XYZ file of C-alpha atoms in Angstrom:
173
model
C -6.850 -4.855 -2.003
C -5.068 -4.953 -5.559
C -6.881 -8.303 -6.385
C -10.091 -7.727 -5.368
C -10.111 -4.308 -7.256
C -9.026 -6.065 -10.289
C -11.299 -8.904 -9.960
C -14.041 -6.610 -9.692
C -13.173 -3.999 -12.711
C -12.943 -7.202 -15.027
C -16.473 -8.307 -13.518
C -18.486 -5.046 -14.841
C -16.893 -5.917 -18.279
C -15.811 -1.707 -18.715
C -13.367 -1.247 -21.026
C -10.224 -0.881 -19.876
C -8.034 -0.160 -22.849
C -7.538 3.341 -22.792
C -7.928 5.073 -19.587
C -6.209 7.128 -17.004
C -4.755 6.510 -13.727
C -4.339 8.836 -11.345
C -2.615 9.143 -8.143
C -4.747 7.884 -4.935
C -5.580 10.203 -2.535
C -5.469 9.781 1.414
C -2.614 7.314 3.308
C -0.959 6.248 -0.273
C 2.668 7.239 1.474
C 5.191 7.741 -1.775
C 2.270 6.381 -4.463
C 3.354 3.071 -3.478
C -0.586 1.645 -3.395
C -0.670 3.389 -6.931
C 2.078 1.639 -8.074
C 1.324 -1.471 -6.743
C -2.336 -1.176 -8.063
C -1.510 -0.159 -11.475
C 1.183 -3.468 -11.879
C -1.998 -5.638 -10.899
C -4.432 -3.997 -13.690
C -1.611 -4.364 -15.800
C -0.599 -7.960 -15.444
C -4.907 -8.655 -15.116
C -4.798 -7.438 -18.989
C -6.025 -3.795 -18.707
C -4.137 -1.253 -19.860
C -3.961 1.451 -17.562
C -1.884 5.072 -18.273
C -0.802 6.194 -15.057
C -1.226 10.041 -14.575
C 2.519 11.174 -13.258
C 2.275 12.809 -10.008
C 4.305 15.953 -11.253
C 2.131 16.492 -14.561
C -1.015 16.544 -12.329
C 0.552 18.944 -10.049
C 1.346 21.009 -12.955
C -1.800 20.612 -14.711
C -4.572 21.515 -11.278
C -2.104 24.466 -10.816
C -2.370 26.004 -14.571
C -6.214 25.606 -13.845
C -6.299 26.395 -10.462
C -8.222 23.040 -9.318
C -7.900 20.595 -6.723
C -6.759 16.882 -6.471
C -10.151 15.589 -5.986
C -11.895 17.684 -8.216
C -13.835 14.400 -11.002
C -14.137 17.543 -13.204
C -10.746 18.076 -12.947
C -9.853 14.511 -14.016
C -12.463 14.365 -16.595
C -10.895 17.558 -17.951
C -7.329 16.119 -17.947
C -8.468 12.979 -19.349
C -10.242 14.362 -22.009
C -7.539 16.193 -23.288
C -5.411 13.243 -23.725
C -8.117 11.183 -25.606
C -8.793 8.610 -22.737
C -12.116 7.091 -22.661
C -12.377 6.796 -19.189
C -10.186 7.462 -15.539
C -9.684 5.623 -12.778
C -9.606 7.343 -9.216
C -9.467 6.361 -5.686
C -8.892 7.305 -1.971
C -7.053 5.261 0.636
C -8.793 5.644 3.373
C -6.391 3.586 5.542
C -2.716 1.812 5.143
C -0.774 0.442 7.873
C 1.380 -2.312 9.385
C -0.214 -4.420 12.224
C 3.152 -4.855 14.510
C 3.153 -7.875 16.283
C 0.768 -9.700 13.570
C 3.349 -8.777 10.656
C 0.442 -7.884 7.875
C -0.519 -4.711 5.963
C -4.015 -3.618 5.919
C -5.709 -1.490 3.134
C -9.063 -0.101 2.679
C -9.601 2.175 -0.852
C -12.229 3.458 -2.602
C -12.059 3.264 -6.232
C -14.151 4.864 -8.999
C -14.015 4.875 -12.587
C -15.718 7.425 -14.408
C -16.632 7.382 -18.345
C -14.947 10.505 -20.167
C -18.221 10.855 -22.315
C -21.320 10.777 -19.804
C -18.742 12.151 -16.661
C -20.809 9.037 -15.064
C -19.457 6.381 -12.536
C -19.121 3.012 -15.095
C -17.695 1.142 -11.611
C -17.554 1.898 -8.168
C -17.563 -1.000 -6.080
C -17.744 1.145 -2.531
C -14.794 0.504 0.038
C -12.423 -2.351 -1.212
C -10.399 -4.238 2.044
C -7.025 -6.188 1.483
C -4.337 -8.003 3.699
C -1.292 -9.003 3.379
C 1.445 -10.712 5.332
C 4.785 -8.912 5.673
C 7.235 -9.799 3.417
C 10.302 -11.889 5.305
C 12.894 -9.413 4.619
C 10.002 -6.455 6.439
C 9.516 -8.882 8.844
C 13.488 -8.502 10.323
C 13.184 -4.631 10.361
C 9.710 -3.973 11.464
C 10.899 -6.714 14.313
C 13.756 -4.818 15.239
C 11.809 -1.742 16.228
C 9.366 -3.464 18.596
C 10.483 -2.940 22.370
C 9.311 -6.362 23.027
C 12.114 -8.219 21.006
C 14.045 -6.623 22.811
C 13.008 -7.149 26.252
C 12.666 -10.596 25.002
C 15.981 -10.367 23.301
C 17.744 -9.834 26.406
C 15.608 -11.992 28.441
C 17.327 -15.064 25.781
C 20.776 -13.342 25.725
C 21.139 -13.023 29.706
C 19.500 -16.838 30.356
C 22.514 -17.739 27.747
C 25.082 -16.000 29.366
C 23.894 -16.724 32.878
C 23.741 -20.901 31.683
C 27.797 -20.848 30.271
C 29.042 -18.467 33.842
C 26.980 -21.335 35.498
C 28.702 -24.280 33.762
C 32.319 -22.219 34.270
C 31.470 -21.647 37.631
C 30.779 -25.428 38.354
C 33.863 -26.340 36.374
C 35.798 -24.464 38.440
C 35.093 -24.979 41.801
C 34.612 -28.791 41.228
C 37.360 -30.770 43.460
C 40.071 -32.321 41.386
């Protein structure tokens, strides 16, 4: 998702110097898709300003707007002297169990300060990505299957060394 976002904003050659970043709406659980998003402008060479979620907050409740409101953002943004703000929607995040990989679809606009007109929008962006390793051990130990599975290996074990005791003992000496 984070690539192909980035690959596209540096496409459409927009400036992306000075502009704001603001939380994504939708399935972004704990702004992690913002975060990850804005380290992936940031290492592509833009130079995003994240909008902090708390200062947002405070700012659509002193002017009584909502989250989604462009004219809100363009508002906001204006006020701090960006040319231009960056806003999005995640329309879905999740973890694909058994396969171990994320999914994300976003939407992603940014919108000139000036004109209050779309400079990108590239529609719905899709990513995947595997699970890290470490994910893969606690996302694995909350599937009922490794466990029947689990036990399946741990009883076939135990059953094998009773077997081999069981032989060993009743074997004529």
């Amino acid at each position: 998702l984070t690539a192909n976002a980035v690959a596209g904003l540096k496409g459409k050659n927009v400036n992306t110097s000075n502009f704001a970043f603001f939380p994504l709406l939708g399935q972004d659980e704990d702004g992690y898709l913002t975060e990850v998003l804005q380290a992936e402008l940031t290492k592509a060479g833009c130079n995003p300003a994240p909008v902090a979620q708390t200062e947002w907050q405070e700012y659509l409740v002193a002017n009584s707007r909502r989250p989604e409101s462009v004219e809100a953002m363009r508002d906001f943004s204006k006020r701090k002297g960006y040319d231009a703000f960056l806003y999005g929607t995640v329309n879905e995040c999740r973890i694909i169990q058994r396969k171990y990989k994320a999914l994300a679809r976003a939407t992603l606009t940014m919108v000139s300060v000036e004109t209050g007109e779309a400079v990108w929008s590239p529609g719905e962006i899709r990513g995947e990505a595997r699970i890290d390793t470490r994910d893969i051990v606690g996302t694995a130990v909350r599937d009922p299957i490794v466990w029947v599975v689990s036990g399946v290996i741990v009883l076939l074990i135990v059953w094998r060394a009773f077997a081999k005791l069981f032989k060993s003992a009743t074997r004529p000496r």
